[in-house]
Every structure is written in structure tokens, then in C-alpha cells.
Coordinates of C-alpha atoms in Angstrom, one line a residue:
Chain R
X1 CA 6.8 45.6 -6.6
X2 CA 6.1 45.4 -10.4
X3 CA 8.7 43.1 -12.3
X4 CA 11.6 45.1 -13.8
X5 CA 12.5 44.7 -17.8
X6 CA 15.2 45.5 -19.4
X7 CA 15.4 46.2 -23.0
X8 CA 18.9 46.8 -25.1
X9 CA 18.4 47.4 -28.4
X10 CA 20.1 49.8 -30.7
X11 CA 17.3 50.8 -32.9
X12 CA 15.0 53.7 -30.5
X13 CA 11.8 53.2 -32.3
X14 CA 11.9 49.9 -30.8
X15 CA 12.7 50.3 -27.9
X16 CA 10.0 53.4 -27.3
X17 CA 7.7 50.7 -28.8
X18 CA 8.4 48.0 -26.4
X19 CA 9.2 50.3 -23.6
X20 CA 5.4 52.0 -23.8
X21 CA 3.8 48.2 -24.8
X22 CA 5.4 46.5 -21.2
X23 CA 4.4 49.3 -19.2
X24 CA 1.4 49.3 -20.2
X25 CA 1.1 46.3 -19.4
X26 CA 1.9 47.1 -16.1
X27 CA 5.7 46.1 -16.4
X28 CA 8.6 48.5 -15.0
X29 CA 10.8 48.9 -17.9
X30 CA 14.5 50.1 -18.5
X31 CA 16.2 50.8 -21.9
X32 CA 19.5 50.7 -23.0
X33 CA 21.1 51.3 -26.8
X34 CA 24.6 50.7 -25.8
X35 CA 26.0 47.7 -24.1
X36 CA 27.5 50.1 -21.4
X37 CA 24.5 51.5 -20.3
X38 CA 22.4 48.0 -20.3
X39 CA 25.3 47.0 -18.1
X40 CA 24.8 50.0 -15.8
X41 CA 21.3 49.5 -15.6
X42 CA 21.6 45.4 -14.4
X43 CA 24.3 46.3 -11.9
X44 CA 22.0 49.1 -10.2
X45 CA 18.4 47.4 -10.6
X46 CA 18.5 44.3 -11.2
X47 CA 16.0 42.8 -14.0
X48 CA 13.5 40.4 -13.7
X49 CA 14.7 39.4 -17.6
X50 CA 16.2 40.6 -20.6
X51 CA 15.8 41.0 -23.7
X52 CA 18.1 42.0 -26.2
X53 CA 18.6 42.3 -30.5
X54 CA 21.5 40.6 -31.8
X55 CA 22.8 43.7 -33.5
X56 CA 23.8 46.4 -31.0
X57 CA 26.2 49.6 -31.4
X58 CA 29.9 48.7 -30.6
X59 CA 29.6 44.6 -29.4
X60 CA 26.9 41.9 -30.6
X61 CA 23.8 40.3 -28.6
X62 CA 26.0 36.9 -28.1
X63 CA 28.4 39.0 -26.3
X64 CA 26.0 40.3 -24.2
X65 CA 24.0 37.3 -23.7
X66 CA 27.3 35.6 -22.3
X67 CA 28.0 38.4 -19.8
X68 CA 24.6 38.8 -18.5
X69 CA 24.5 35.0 -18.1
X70 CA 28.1 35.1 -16.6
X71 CA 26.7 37.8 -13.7
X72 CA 23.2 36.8 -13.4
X73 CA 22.6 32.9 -14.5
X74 CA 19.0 32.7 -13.1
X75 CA 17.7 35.8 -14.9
X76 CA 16.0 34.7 -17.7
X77 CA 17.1 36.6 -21.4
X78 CA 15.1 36.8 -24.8
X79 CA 16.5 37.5 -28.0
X80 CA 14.7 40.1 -30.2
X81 CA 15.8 40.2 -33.5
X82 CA 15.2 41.3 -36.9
X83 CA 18.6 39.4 -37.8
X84 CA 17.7 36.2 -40.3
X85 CA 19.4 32.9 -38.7
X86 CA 18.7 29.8 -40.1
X87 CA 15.7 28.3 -38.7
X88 CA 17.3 25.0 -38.3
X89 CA 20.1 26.5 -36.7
X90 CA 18.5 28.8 -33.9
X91 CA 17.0 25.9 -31.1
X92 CA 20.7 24.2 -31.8
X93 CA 22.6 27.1 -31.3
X94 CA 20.7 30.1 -30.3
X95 CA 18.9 28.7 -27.7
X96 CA 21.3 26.5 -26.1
X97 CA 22.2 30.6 -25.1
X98 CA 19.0 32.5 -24.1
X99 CA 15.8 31.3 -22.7
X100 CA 13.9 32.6 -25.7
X101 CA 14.1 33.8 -29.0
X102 CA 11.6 35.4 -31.0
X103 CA 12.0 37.7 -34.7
X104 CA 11.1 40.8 -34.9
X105 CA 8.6 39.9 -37.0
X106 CA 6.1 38.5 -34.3
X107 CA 3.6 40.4 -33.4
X108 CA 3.3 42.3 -29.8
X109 CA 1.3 39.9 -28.4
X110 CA 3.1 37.0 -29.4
X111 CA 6.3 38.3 -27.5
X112 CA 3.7 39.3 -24.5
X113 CA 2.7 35.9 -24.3
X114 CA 6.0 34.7 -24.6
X115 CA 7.4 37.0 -21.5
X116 CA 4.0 35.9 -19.7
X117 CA 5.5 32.7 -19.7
X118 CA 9.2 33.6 -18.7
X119 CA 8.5 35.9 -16.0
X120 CA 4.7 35.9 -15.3
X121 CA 2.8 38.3 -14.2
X122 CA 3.5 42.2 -14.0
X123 CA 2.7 42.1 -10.3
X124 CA 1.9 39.3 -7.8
X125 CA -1.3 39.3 -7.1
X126 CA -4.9 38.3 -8.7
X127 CA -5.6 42.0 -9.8
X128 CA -2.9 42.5 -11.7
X129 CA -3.2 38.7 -13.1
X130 CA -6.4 39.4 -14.5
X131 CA -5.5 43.2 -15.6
X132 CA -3.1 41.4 -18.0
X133 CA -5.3 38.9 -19.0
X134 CA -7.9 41.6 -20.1
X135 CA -5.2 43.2 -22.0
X136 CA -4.0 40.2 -24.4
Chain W
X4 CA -47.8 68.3 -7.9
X5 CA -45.4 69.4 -5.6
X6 CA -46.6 73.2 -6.1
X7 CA -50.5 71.9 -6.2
X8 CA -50.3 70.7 -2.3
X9 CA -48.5 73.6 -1.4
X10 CA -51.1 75.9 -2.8
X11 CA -53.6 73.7 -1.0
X12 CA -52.1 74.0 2.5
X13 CA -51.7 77.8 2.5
X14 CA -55.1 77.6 1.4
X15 CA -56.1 75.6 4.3
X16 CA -54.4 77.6 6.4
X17 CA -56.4 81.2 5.0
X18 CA -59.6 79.5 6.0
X19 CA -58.4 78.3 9.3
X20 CA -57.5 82.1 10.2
X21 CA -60.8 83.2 8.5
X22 CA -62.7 81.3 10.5
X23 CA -60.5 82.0 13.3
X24 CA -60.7 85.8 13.1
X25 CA -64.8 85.3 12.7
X26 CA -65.0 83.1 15.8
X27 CA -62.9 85.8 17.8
X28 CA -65.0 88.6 16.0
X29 CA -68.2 86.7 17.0
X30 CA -66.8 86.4 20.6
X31 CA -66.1 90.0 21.2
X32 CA -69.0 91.1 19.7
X33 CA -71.1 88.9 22.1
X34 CA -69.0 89.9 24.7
X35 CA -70.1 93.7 23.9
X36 CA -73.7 92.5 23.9
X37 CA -73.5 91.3 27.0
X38 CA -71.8 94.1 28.6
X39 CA -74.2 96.3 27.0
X40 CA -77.0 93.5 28.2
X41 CA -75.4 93.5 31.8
X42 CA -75.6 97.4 32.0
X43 CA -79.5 97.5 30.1
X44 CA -80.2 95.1 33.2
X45 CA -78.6 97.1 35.8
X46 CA -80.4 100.1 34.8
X47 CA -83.5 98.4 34.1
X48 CA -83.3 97.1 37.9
X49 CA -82.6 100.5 38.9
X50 CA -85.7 101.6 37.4
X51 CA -87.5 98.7 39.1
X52 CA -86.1 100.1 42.4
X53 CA -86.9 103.6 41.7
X54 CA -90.8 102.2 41.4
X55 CA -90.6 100.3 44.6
X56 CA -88.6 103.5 46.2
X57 CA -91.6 105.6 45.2
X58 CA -94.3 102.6 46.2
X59 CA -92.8 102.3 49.5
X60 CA -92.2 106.1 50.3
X61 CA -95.6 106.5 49.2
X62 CA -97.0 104.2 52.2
X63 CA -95.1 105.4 54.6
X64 CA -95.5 109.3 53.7
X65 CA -99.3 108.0 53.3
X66 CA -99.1 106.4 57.0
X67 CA -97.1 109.8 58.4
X68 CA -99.8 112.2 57.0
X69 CA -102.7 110.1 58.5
X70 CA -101.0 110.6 62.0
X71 CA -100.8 113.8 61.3
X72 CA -104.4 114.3 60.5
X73 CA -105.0 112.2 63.7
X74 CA -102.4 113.8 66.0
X75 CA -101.5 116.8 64.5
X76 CA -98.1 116.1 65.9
X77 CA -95.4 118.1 64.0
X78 CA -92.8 115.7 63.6
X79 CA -95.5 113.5 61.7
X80 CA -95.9 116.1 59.8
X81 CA -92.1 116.1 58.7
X82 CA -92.1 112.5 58.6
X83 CA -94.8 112.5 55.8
X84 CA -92.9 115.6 53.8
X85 CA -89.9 113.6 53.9
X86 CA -91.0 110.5 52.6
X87 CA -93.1 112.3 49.9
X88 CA -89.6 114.2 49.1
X89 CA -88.1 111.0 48.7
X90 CA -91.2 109.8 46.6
X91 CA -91.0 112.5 44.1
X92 CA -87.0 112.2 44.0
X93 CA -87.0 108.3 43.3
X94 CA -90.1 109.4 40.8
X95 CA -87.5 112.2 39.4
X96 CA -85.1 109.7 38.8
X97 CA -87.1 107.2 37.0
X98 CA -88.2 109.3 34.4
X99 CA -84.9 110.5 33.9
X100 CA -83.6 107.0 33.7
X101 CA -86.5 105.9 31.1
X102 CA -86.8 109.1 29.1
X103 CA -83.1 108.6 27.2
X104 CA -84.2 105.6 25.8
X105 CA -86.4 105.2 23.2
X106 CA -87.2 101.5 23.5
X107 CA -88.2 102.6 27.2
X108 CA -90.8 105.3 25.9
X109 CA -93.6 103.1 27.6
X110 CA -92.0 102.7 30.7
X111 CA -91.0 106.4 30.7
X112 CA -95.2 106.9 30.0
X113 CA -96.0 105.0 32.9
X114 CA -93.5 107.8 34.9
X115 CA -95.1 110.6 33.8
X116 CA -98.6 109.2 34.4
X117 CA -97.1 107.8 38.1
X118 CA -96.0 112.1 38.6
X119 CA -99.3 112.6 37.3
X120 CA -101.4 110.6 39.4
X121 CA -98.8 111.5 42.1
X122 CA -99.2 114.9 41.8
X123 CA -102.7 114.4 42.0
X124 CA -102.2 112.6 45.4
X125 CA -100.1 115.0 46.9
X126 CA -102.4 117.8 45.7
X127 CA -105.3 115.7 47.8
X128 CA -103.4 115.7 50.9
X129 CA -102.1 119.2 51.1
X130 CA -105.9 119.9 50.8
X131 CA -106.4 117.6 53.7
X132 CA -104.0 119.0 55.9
X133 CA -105.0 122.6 54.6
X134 CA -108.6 121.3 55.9
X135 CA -107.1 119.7 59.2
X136 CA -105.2 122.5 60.2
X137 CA -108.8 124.9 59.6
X138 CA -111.3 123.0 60.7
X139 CA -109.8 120.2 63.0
X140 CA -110.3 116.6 62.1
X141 CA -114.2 116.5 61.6
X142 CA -113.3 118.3 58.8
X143 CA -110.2 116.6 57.2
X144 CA -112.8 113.1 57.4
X145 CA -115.2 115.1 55.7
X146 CA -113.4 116.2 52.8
X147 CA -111.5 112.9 53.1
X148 CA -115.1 111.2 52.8
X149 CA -115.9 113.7 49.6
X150 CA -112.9 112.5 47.8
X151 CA -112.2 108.8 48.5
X152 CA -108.3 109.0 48.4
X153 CA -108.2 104.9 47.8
X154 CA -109.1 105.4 44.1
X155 CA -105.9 107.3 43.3
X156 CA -103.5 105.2 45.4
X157 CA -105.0 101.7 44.0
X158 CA -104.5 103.7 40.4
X159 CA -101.0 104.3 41.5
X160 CA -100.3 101.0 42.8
X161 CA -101.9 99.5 39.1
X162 CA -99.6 101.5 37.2
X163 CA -96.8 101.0 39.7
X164 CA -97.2 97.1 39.2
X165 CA -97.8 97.1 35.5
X166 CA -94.0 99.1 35.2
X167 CA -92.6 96.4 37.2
X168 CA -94.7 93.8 35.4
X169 CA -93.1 95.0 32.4
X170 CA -89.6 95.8 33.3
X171 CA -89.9 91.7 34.5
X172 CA -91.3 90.9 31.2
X173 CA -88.2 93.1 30.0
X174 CA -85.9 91.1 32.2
X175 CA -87.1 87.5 31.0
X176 CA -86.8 88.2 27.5
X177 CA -83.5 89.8 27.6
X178 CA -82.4 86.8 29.7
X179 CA -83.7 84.4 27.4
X180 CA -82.1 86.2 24.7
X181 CA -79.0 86.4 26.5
X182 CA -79.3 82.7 26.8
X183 CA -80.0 82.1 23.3
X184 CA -76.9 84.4 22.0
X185 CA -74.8 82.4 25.0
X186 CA -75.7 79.3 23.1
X187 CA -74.8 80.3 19.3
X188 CA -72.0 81.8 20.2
X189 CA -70.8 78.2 22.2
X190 CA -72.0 76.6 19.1
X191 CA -69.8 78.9 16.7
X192 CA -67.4 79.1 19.3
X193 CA -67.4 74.8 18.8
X194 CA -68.1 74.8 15.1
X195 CA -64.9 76.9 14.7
X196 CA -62.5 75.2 16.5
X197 CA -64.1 71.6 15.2
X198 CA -64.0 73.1 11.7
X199 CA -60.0 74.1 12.7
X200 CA -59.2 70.7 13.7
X201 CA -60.5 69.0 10.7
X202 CA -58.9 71.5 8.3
X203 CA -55.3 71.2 10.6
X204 CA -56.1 67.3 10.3
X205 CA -56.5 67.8 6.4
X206 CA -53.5 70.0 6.2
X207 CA -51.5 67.7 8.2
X208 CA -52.4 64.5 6.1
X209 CA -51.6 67.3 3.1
X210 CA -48.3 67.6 4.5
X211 CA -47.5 63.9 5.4
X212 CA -48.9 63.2 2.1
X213 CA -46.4 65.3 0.4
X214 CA -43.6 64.3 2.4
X215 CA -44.4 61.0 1.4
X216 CA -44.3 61.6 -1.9
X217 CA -41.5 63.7 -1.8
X218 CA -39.3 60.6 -0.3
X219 CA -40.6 58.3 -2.8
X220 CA -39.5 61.0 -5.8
X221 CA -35.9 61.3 -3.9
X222 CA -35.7 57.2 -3.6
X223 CA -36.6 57.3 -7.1
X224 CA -34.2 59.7 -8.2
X225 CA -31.7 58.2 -6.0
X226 CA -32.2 55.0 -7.9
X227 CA -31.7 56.6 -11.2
X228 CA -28.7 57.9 -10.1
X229 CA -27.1 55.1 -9.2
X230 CA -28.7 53.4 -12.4
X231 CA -27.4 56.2 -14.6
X232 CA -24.1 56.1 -12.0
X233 CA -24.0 52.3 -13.3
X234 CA -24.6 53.1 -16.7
X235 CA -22.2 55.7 -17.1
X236 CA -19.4 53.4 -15.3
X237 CA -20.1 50.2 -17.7
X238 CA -19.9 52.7 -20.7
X239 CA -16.7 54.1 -19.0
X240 CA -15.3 50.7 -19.0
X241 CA -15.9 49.6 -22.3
X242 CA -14.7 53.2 -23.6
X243 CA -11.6 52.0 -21.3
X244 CA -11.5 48.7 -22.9
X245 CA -11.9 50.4 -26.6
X246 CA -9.8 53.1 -25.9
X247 CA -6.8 50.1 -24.5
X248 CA -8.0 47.7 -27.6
X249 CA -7.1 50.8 -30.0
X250 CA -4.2 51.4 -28.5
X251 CA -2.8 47.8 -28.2
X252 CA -3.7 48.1 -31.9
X253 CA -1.7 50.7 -33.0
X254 CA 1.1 49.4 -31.1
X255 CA 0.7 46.1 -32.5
X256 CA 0.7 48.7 -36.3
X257 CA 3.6 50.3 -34.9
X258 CA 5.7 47.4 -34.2
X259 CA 4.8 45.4 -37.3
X260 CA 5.6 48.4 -39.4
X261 CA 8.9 49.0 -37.4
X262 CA 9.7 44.9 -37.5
X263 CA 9.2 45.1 -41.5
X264 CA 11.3 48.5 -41.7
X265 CA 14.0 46.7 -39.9
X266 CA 13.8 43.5 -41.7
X267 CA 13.7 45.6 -45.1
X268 CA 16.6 47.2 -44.6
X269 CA 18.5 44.4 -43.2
X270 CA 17.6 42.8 -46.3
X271 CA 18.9 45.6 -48.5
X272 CA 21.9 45.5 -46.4
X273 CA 23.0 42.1 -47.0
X274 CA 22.0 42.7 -51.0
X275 CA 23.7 45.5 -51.5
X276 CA 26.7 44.0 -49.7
X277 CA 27.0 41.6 -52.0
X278 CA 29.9 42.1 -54.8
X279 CA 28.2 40.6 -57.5
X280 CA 25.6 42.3 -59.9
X281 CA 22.1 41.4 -58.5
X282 CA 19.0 42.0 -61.1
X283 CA 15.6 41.5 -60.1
X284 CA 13.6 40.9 -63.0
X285 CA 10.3 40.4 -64.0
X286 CA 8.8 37.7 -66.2
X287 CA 8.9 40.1 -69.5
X288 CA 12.4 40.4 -68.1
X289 CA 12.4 44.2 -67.2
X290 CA 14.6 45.0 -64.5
X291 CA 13.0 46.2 -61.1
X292 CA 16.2 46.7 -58.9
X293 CA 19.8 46.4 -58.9
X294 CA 22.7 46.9 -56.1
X295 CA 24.9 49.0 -56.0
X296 CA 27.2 46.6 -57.3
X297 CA 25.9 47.0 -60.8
X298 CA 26.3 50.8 -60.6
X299 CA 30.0 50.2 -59.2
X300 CA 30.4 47.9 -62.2
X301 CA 28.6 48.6 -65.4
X302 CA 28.2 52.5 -64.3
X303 CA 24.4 52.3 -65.3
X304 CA 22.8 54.0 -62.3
X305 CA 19.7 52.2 -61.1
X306 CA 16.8 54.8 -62.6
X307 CA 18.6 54.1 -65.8
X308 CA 18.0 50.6 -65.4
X309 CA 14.7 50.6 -64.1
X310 CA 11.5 49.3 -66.4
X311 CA 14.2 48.7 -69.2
X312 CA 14.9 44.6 -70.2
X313 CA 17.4 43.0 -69.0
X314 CA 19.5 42.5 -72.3
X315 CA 20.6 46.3 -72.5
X316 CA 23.1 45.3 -69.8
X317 CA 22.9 41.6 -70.3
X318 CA 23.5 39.9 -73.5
X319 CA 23.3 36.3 -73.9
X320 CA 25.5 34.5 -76.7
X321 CA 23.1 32.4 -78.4
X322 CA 18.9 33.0 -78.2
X323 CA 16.7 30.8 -79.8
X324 CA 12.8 31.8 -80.6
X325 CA 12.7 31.8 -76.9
X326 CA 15.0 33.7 -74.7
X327 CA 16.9 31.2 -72.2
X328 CA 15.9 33.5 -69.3
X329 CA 12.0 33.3 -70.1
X330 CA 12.6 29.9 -70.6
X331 CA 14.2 29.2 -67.0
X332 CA 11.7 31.6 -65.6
X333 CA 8.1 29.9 -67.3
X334 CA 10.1 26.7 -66.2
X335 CA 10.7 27.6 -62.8
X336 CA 14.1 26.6 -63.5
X337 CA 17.6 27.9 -62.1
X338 CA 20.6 28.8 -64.1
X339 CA 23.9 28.2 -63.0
X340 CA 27.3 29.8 -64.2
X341 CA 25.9 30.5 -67.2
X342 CA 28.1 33.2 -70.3
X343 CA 26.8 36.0 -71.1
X344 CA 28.3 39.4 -72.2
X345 CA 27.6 42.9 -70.0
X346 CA 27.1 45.7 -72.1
X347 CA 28.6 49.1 -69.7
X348 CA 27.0 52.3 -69.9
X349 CA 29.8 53.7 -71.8
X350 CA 29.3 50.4 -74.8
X351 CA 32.3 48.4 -73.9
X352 CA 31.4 44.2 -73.3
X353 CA 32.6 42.3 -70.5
X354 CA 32.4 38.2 -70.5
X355 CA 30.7 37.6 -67.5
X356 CA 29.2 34.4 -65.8
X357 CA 25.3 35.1 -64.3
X358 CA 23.3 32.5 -62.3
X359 CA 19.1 32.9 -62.4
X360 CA 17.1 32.0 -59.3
X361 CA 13.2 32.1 -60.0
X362 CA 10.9 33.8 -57.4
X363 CA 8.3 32.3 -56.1
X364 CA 5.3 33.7 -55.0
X365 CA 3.6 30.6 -53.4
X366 CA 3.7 28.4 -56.0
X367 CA 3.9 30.6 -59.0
X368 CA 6.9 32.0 -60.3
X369 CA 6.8 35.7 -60.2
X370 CA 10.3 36.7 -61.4
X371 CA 13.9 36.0 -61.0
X372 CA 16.7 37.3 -59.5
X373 CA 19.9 37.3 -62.0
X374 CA 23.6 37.7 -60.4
X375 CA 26.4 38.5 -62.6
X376 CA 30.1 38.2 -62.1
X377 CA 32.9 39.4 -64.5
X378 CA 34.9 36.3 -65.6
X379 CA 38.6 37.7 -63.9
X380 CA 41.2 38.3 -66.2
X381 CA 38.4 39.6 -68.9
X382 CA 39.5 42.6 -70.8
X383 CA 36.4 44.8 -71.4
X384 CA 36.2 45.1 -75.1
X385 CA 34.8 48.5 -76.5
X386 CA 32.0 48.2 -79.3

């Protein structure tokens, strides 16, 4: 069974970007704009992780972030943002809430990597290891 | 090649039915020989017992008439006529049987001078019974004694014996003939079927030959196959890989052009939020942007602003031989809460306070960015 991803962000460039990147990488991948339907989605499949921008239509990421952690504290979340914080501030703050955070401004395979090493690979299995491998 | 051994073997197998077809040619044309030989012999021993018929009847009709002469009995009388009736008939027959046939024109001779001589017999003893039957037996021996009958019948029998002589003589050499055809035709007979063999034996190592050859061209184009087969799987897979490398690039473009797009206009977002004036100028002071605030405040719209210095909007109260902005800016220093006068669109001047922040580019300043704010309370005074 391929690892589910779900991605809430309000911007649908990037999600159709990261949506396409994941499964081609072999990742099964949901997406959500609206708080709403990201909740919809976790309730009815649940994710393998999360990821989510800061800025989203009618609530924030940190709203988010606490719900999902309330409902599901083992899965693990990433925040995707193009939102400046203070790089001081974000492992203080920001990461005392998600497992990860990474700008928008790193490149694919820098957040590849970095869900590599939250969730591993797309599928269990040596094939599919080294099928991702080949890809990065 | 291929077409070369096939040419070969159907021309192997031409010559095996020529020499077939000449063999059984050969072999019914020997066959008619001897037939023909077989009924040449027949007739040829038919002749030979048509000379013995007319030797023996000639004895005994010889023997008979002698009686006769002796007796004068009647029946050996008959007995003589019959067996010369049967003489001249077997004689009648032989020259019928020897005259068709001209390579029996001797033997057909030795007929007519056999009814020759014959007739010359016969003639003799119906002289001798003429002479018995007129003047008794005294005078049959004399006339008998005048013409010595021996002569003719030992003439007879010489001839007789010479046609059988030679119809033997015949007989021999057609045998050894026969004998000599019997054995080239075994030997062609032998030659042909050897000659068969060998040429099957050729055509067979023809055909094995070609089937070999034909297995090593399939291995060898099996082989290519699975070498092109290999080939065209490795060149798949690194058109794969390309084809997944180009891709992860442009999403890797993609997302780096989306990530700056975003940033960018988060960026603009948070400047043009901002309720101050914001310049950005360049080190000859010319403005490059503005926020909306200036536009809102001064009522200079931004392409008005554009390219032109900075003083048209910002005046500063006292400049020296260098202007305090260049100054800052060569300096890399800030300015903080500094006077200065706006000048609006419409001429009126506003006291305002204005801070300068240098950019930097690395280490070398660039520009600045200069943010006014009208001193509250400040009438705007019109020029």
C-alpha cells in the first residue's frame, strides 16, 4: 500500500506541483485548499503525513497544525511556507509545533529528502527503495 | 548461399532421374533384344529341326523305297511316299522360314540347293521304281548301279550338316552376344544405381550442410536479436532516465519559479501594507519603486515617479556639495528620523520625517530604501 500524503495549501499551482512531484515519486497524494476539505480528507484516509503552508483561506497553518496534532499525534506534519519567520525564531517556536519546516524556497528535492526522512519510502519494499533512490 | 545449394540439389536430383530414365531405357531396350533374341533362337531351332525332319525322313523314306525295290510290297511303297511327303514338307517349311530374312539368305541357299539336290533324289528313285515295277529287280540294281545314288545323299547330308553347322555357329554367337549385352547392361544397370547413391549421398550432405548452416544463421540472428533486444532496452532506460531527469527538472523550474512568485508577492504584500512612503532608490538617487502609500499620500502615481530623483518629491533642508542621501548611501550609512520637506503632485510641502536604509548587495551597497512619514499635526503648505 503506497504511503498517503496530504497536502493543504491555498495557492493551486502548488499544490498541482507537489501533488504531480510525490506521485511521481511513487507517493499517493491528496490535496486540500480549504481547512474543511483537508479535514475531510484525514478523517476518511488517513495520512501517512502532512504538510501544510501557514497561510490558508479562512484559518492559518498553526490552527491546523494544532488540530491535526490534537486527532492524530503520531502523524508526522511539515510546514511549507513562503511566509518569512525569523530564522531564530522558527526551531523555538515553529518547531516545538510540526515535525518539520522547510520555505518555499527549497528546492524539490530538498523537501523530497526531507519527507524521505519523515516517512520513508513510497512503498515497503527494496524496489520501490531503490526506484526513489534513482529518482533524487 | 542459401539459393546456390538449392540450385545444386535440384540439380542433383535432374541427373539422378537422367540417369535413372537411361538405366530403365537401357533395361527395356535389352529386354526387347532379348525377346527378339529368344524368338531369332526359337526360329533358328526350328529351322535346325526342319533340317533334321528332312535328314531323318530322308532315311527312312530311303529305307522304305529300298524294301520296296526288294519286296515290292505296297505298303512299303506308301511308307516311302509318306516319309518323302514329309521330307519335302519339313523342306517347304525351311525355306519359307529362312527366305523372310535377309541375314538368313545363306541358310535359305542351302534350302533351295537341299530341294535341289532333293529333287534330284526323288527324281532318281521314281526312276528306280519306274524301272522296278518294268523290269523287276535285276533291273532297278542295274540302273541303281548306272547312277550310284550314294553321291547325291552324301551331298545332301554335307549340305544338311553345314546348315546346322551354321545355324550352331549362329546359335554361339548370338549367345555370346546375348551374354555380353547381359553383362553391360548389369554393369549400367550397377553403374546407375552406384552413380544414384553417390549423387543422393551428395545431395544429402548438400542438404545437412544447408540445414547446418541455416541453424547457425538463425542462432546468429537469434543472438542479434537479443543483442539488439538489449540494446534497445539499455537505450530505453536511459531515454527513461532522461526523460524522468527532464522532468524532475522542470518540476524543480516549476517550483522555484512558483516559490519566488509566492515569496515576491508576499513581499509586495507586506510593503505595500505599510503606511509610510517607501522609495527605493538608486545610488544617483532615482527612484525605482514606491508603495502605494506614496500615491495615497503625495498623489504622484508610481510611473510618474519612476527614473525621476528622489528630490522632486523629497526635499532636504540643508545640502552641502554633497547630497546627505549620497553621502549615507557611498557610506553605507543609515539615516534615522531625519527632516525633510515632500513636495505633492499638486506643489504643496509637507514637513515630514524619512529614515534611509542602504541595500546591500553582498558587500556593496547597491541603493537604499527611503521611508517617509508626515510629521502629524503638519499643515501642507502650498508653493
Amino acid at each position: 500500500m503506497k504511503k498517503h500524503i496530504l497536502s493543504v495549501d491555498d495557492e493551486q499551482e502548488i499544490r498541482e506541483l507537489l501533488q504531480e512531484t510525490l506521485t511521481m515519486r511513487g507517493y499517493r497524494v491528496s490535496t486540500a485548499a480549504e481547512p474543511i476539505e483537508a479535514r475531510r480528507i484525514a478523517k476518511n484516509d488517513r495520512p501517512d503525513l502532512i504538510i501544510l503552508d501557514f497561510q490558508i483561506e479562512e484559518s492559518d497553518g498553526f490552527v491546523l497544525i494544532d488540530e491535526f496534532r490534537k486527532l492524530y499525534p503520531d502523524i508526522p506534519l511539515m510546514l511549507l511556507t513562503g511566509a518569512v519567520f525569523g530564522k531564530g525564531a522558527v526551531r523555538e517556536v515553529i518547531e516545538t509545533k510540526v515535525n518539520s519546516y522547510l520555505d518555499k524556497t527549497a528546492s524539490l528535492s530538498q523537501i523530497l529528502d526531507e519527507i524521505h526522512r519523515l516517512i520513508g519510502d513510497p512503498e515497503p519494499g527494496a524496489s520501490a527503495n531503490t526506484a526513489f533512490r534513482s529518482l533524487r | 548461399m542459401k539459393e546456390n545449394i538449392e540450385k545444386r540439389v535440384v540439380g542433383l536430383f535432374f541427373l539422378m532421374l537422367a540417369i535413372l530414365t537411361y538405366v530403365a531405357w537401357f533395361a527395356v531396350d535389352t529386354i526387347k533384344k532379348s525377346r527378339n533374341k529368344s524368338d531369332w533362337v526359337r526360329h533358328t531351332y526350328e529351322v535346325i529341326g526342319q533340317a533334321k525332319e528332312v535328314s531323318i525322313s530322308l532315311g527312312a523314306g530311303d529305307a522304305e523305297m529300298r524294301a520296296y525295290l526288294l519286296t515290292g510290297d505296297a505298303r512299303n511303297q506308301l511308307g516311302y511316299r509318306t516319309k518323302y511327303a514329309a521330307m519335302v514338307n519339313a523342306l517347304d517349311v525351311g525355306s519359307r522360314e529362312t527366305q523372310r530374312d535377309i541375314s538368313e539368305r545363306d541358310q535359305y541357299q542351302k534350302f533351295l540347293t537341299l530341294t535341289n539336290l532333293i529333287g534330284k533324289h526323288i527324281a532318281f528313285t521314281r526312276s528306280l521304281v519306274q524301272a522296278r515295277q518294268q523290269g523287276g529287280l535285276d533291273a532297278a540294281r542295274q540302273l541303281e548301279l548306272a547312277n550310284p545314288e550314294g553321291e547325291s545323299t552324301a551331298e545332301i547330308n554335307a549340305v544338311m550338316n553345314d546348315l546346322e553347322r551354321r545355324a550352331n555357329d549362329l546359335l554361339q554367337q548370338n549367345d555370346s552376344e546375348a551374354r555380353t549385352e547381359a553383362i553391360l547392361t548389369r554393369q549400367i544397370v550397377y553403374s546407375g544405381v552406384i552413380a544414384n547413391f553417390v549423387l543422393l549421398v551428395f545431395a544429402a550432405y548438400l542438404i545437412k550442410d544447408d540445414i547446418k548452416a541455416r541453424r547457425i544463421a538463425a542462432t546468429a540472428l537469434e543472438e542479434a536479436n537479443a543483442h539488439l533486444e538489449a540494446k534497445v532496452q539499455e537505450r530505453t532506460a536511459e531515454l527513461v532516465k532522461s526523460n524522468q531527469a527532464l522532468k524532475k527538472e522542470n518540476l524543480e523550474r516549476r517550483w522555484s519559479y512558483q516559490a519566488l512568485d509566492h515569496q515576491f508577492r508576499y513581499n509586495q504584500l507586506i510593503v505595500n501594507a505599510v503606511t509610510e512612503m517607501v522609495f527605493v532608490i538608486s545610488k544617483a538617487l532615482n527612484i525605482s519603486r514606491t508603495n502605494p502609500s506614496v500615491t495615497h499620500l503625495s498623489q504622484w502615481e508610481p510611473q510618474e515617479l519612476i527614473s525621476q530623483s528622489i528630490e522632486r518629491v523629497l526635499q532636504l533642508p540643508s545640502v552641502g556639495p554633497t547630497h546627505p542621501l549620497l553621502a549615507a548611501l557611498n557610506e553605507g550609512r543609515e539615516l534615522q528620523d531625519q527632516p525633510g520637506t515632500m513636495i505633492t503632485k499638486s506643489g504643496a510641502k509637507v514637513s515630514v520625517r524619512f529614515n534611509l536604509v542602504p541595500l546591500r548587495d553582498a558587500d556593496k551597497v547597491v541603493g537604499g530604501v527611503v521611508t517617509v512619514r508626515i510629521v502629524p499635526g503638519t499643515p501642507a503648505v502650498n508653493a
